mmCIF file of C-alpha atoms in Angstrom:
data_model
loop_
_atom_site.group_PDB
_atom_site.id
_atom_site.type_symbol
_atom_site.label_atom_id
_atom_site.label_comp_id
_atom_site.label_asym_id
_atom_site.label_seq_id
_atom_site.Cartn_x
_atom_site.Cartn_y
_atom_site.Cartn_z
ATOM 1 C CA UNK A 1 -4.552 38.722 5.268
ATOM 2 C CA UNK A 2 -6.084 40.056 2.072
ATOM 3 C CA UNK A 3 -5.468 43.576 0.844
ATOM 4 C CA UNK A 4 -7.429 45.112 -2.012
ATOM 5 C CA UNK A 5 -5.749 46.950 -4.862
ATOM 6 C CA UNK A 6 -7.424 50.199 -5.987
ATOM 7 C CA UNK A 7 -9.682 50.277 -9.052
ATOM 8 C CA UNK A 8 -8.124 53.519 -10.272
ATOM 9 C CA UNK A 9 -4.551 54.626 -9.638
ATOM 10 C CA UNK A 10 -4.132 58.241 -8.600
ATOM 11 C CA UNK A 11 -2.567 60.160 -5.719
ATOM 12 C CA UNK A 12 -5.564 59.571 -3.456
ATOM 13 C CA UNK A 13 -5.895 55.818 -3.969
ATOM 14 C CA UNK A 14 -2.131 55.518 -3.679
ATOM 15 C CA UNK A 15 -2.255 56.885 -0.136
ATOM 16 C CA UNK A 16 -5.220 54.679 0.796
ATOM 17 C CA UNK A 17 -3.426 51.556 -0.440
ATOM 18 C CA UNK A 18 -0.168 52.500 1.306
ATOM 19 C CA UNK A 19 -2.212 52.834 4.498
ATOM 20 C CA UNK A 20 -3.471 49.241 4.018
ATOM 21 C CA UNK A 21 0.113 48.080 3.532
ATOM 22 C CA UNK A 22 1.144 49.325 6.970
ATOM 23 C CA UNK A 23 -0.283 46.137 8.508
ATOM 24 C CA UNK A 24 0.760 43.779 5.719
ATOM 25 C CA UNK A 25 3.018 40.837 6.449
ATOM 26 C CA UNK A 26 5.192 38.836 4.105
ATOM 27 C CA UNK A 27 3.049 36.314 2.231
ATOM 28 C CA UNK A 28 -0.207 38.294 2.497
ATOM 29 C CA UNK A 29 -2.242 38.548 -0.704
ATOM 30 C CA UNK A 30 -3.141 41.646 -2.706
ATOM 31 C CA UNK A 31 -6.417 41.069 -4.554
ATOM 32 C CA UNK A 32 -6.911 42.739 -7.955
ATOM 33 C CA UNK A 33 -10.672 42.658 -8.631
ATOM 34 C CA UNK A 34 -11.436 45.349 -11.198
ATOM 35 C CA UNK A 35 -8.359 47.492 -11.730
ATOM 36 C CA UNK A 36 -8.565 49.911 -14.640
ATOM 37 C CA UNK A 37 -5.102 51.432 -14.186
ATOM 38 C CA UNK A 38 -4.385 55.130 -14.094
ATOM 39 C CA UNK A 39 -1.183 56.963 -13.238
ATOM 40 C CA UNK A 40 1.807 54.820 -14.269
ATOM 41 C CA UNK A 41 4.087 56.394 -11.658
ATOM 42 C CA UNK A 42 1.621 55.347 -8.943
ATOM 43 C CA UNK A 43 1.358 51.839 -10.405
ATOM 44 C CA UNK A 44 5.137 51.412 -10.394
ATOM 45 C CA UNK A 45 5.470 52.803 -6.861
ATOM 46 C CA UNK A 46 2.834 50.390 -5.543
ATOM 47 C CA UNK A 47 4.454 47.555 -7.477
ATOM 48 C CA UNK A 48 7.742 48.239 -5.714
ATOM 49 C CA UNK A 49 5.964 48.256 -2.354
ATOM 50 C CA UNK A 50 4.306 44.914 -3.124
ATOM 51 C CA UNK A 51 7.653 43.416 -4.162
ATOM 52 C CA UNK A 52 9.601 44.881 -1.212
ATOM 53 C CA UNK A 53 7.045 43.540 1.278
ATOM 54 C CA UNK A 54 7.112 40.105 -0.437
ATOM 55 C CA UNK A 55 3.371 39.997 -0.973
ATOM 56 C CA UNK A 56 1.469 37.643 -3.263
ATOM 57 C CA UNK A 57 -1.033 38.816 -5.873
ATOM 58 C CA UNK A 58 -4.381 37.395 -6.953
ATOM 59 C CA UNK A 59 -5.978 38.489 -10.220
ATOM 60 C CA UNK A 60 -9.716 38.138 -9.810
ATOM 61 C CA UNK A 61 -11.252 39.750 -12.904
ATOM 62 C CA UNK A 62 -9.752 42.746 -14.784
ATOM 63 C CA UNK A 63 -6.204 44.032 -14.495
ATOM 64 C CA UNK A 64 -5.480 46.852 -16.890
ATOM 65 C CA UNK A 65 -2.881 49.399 -17.814
ATOM 66 C CA UNK A 66 -0.754 50.669 -14.899
ATOM 67 C CA UNK A 67 -2.164 47.960 -12.602
ATOM 68 C CA UNK A 68 -0.417 45.205 -14.620
ATOM 69 C CA UNK A 69 3.093 45.912 -13.283
ATOM 70 C CA UNK A 70 1.709 45.958 -9.726
ATOM 71 C CA UNK A 71 0.122 42.531 -10.229
ATOM 72 C CA UNK A 72 3.395 41.248 -11.709
ATOM 73 C CA UNK A 73 5.235 42.404 -8.569
ATOM 74 C CA UNK A 74 3.687 39.639 -6.494
ATOM 75 C CA UNK A 75 6.041 36.909 -5.306
ATOM 76 C CA UNK A 76 3.407 34.264 -6.077
ATOM 77 C CA UNK A 77 1.002 35.411 -8.792
ATOM 78 C CA UNK A 78 -2.315 33.615 -9.257
ATOM 79 C CA UNK A 79 -5.201 34.396 -11.562
ATOM 80 C CA UNK A 80 -8.301 32.606 -12.790
ATOM 81 C CA UNK A 81 -9.045 31.384 -16.311
ATOM 82 C CA UNK A 82 -11.475 34.306 -16.701
ATOM 83 C CA UNK A 83 -9.008 36.969 -15.528
ATOM 84 C CA UNK A 84 -8.304 39.525 -18.254
ATOM 85 C CA UNK A 85 -5.155 41.594 -18.639
ATOM 86 C CA UNK A 86 -5.210 44.725 -20.775
ATOM 87 C CA UNK A 87 -1.982 46.363 -21.930
ATOM 88 C CA UNK A 88 -1.731 49.358 -24.226
ATOM 89 C CA UNK A 89 0.631 52.081 -25.276
ATOM 90 C CA UNK A 90 1.043 54.984 -22.877
ATOM 91 C CA UNK A 91 -1.649 57.630 -23.148
ATOM 92 C CA UNK A 92 -1.692 61.316 -22.348
ATOM 93 C CA UNK A 93 -4.737 63.442 -21.542
ATOM 94 C CA UNK A 94 -6.532 64.784 -24.593
ATOM 95 C CA UNK A 95 -5.325 68.176 -25.703
ATOM 96 C CA UNK A 96 -7.580 70.934 -24.442
ATOM 97 C CA UNK A 97 -5.877 73.495 -26.622
ATOM 98 C CA UNK A 98 -6.702 73.726 -30.288
ATOM 99 C CA UNK A 99 -3.229 74.956 -31.210
ATOM 100 C CA UNK A 100 -0.845 72.051 -30.732
ATOM 101 C CA UNK A 101 2.513 72.429 -32.373
ATOM 102 C CA UNK A 102 5.183 69.999 -33.520
ATOM 103 C CA UNK A 103 7.373 70.668 -30.471
ATOM 104 C CA UNK A 104 4.530 69.747 -28.094
ATOM 105 C CA UNK A 105 3.824 66.564 -30.005
ATOM 106 C CA UNK A 106 7.508 65.577 -30.107
ATOM 107 C CA UNK A 107 7.871 66.103 -26.358
ATOM 108 C CA UNK A 108 4.722 64.088 -25.654
ATOM 109 C CA UNK A 109 5.875 61.341 -28.029
ATOM 110 C CA UNK A 110 9.195 61.045 -26.195
ATOM 111 C CA UNK A 111 7.377 60.962 -22.847
ATOM 112 C CA UNK A 112 4.993 58.235 -24.001
ATOM 113 C CA UNK A 113 7.868 56.226 -25.464
ATOM 114 C CA UNK A 114 9.694 56.493 -22.130
ATOM 115 C CA UNK A 115 6.592 55.302 -20.241
ATOM 116 C CA UNK A 116 6.196 52.352 -22.609
ATOM 117 C CA UNK A 117 9.859 51.381 -22.251
ATOM 118 C CA UNK A 118 9.672 51.639 -18.465
ATOM 119 C CA UNK A 119 6.578 49.440 -18.232
ATOM 120 C CA UNK A 120 7.996 46.864 -20.661
ATOM 121 C CA UNK A 121 11.273 46.589 -18.749
ATOM 122 C CA UNK A 122 9.568 46.497 -15.357
ATOM 123 C CA UNK A 123 7.152 43.696 -16.298
ATOM 124 C CA UNK A 124 9.872 41.772 -18.108
ATOM 125 C CA UNK A 125 12.188 41.821 -15.092
ATOM 126 C CA UNK A 126 9.449 40.871 -12.618
ATOM 127 C CA UNK A 127 8.049 37.880 -14.459
ATOM 128 C CA UNK A 128 11.078 36.849 -16.506
ATOM 129 C CA UNK A 129 9.246 37.378 -19.798
ATOM 130 C CA UNK A 130 10.867 38.401 -23.052
ATOM 131 C CA UNK A 131 10.834 42.211 -23.309
ATOM 132 C CA UNK A 132 10.055 42.081 -27.030
ATOM 133 C CA UNK A 133 7.004 39.886 -26.377
ATOM 134 C CA UNK A 134 5.740 42.408 -23.794
ATOM 135 C CA UNK A 135 6.398 45.246 -26.255
ATOM 136 C CA UNK A 136 4.471 43.419 -28.982
ATOM 137 C CA UNK A 137 1.487 43.018 -26.632
ATOM 138 C CA UNK A 138 1.510 46.675 -25.629
ATOM 139 C CA UNK A 139 1.762 47.928 -29.197
ATOM 140 C CA UNK A 140 -0.853 45.525 -30.561
ATOM 141 C CA UNK A 141 -3.636 47.459 -28.791
#
């Protein structure tokens, strides 16, 4: 059976995908067609579900941002020569306020650094890649 990974990761698409997983069986394939990423917490949660259910993953076209760890969670991972992966440093929503102080920036920096470290470690453990190599890719933009 084929299951289709969401294009954008948020609380709504998370629930829709979890609903699809209710009928999934070990060895089924999760297809990543055009996945732009989104909420990293959602991406990691879905990645754990894919891994726990022993599903395979197929990268069809674009796999970006928080969708990358979910693709890496597949037991057997397959992608085409034209499949593109996009990794980047963690992002936060643009500041709406005009008065942003040093404390806000420091807190956001620490949060983004934590997100980056989490994604690097998660991908590294799933695919057996060198964590520094993953870090270099993420920070290269």
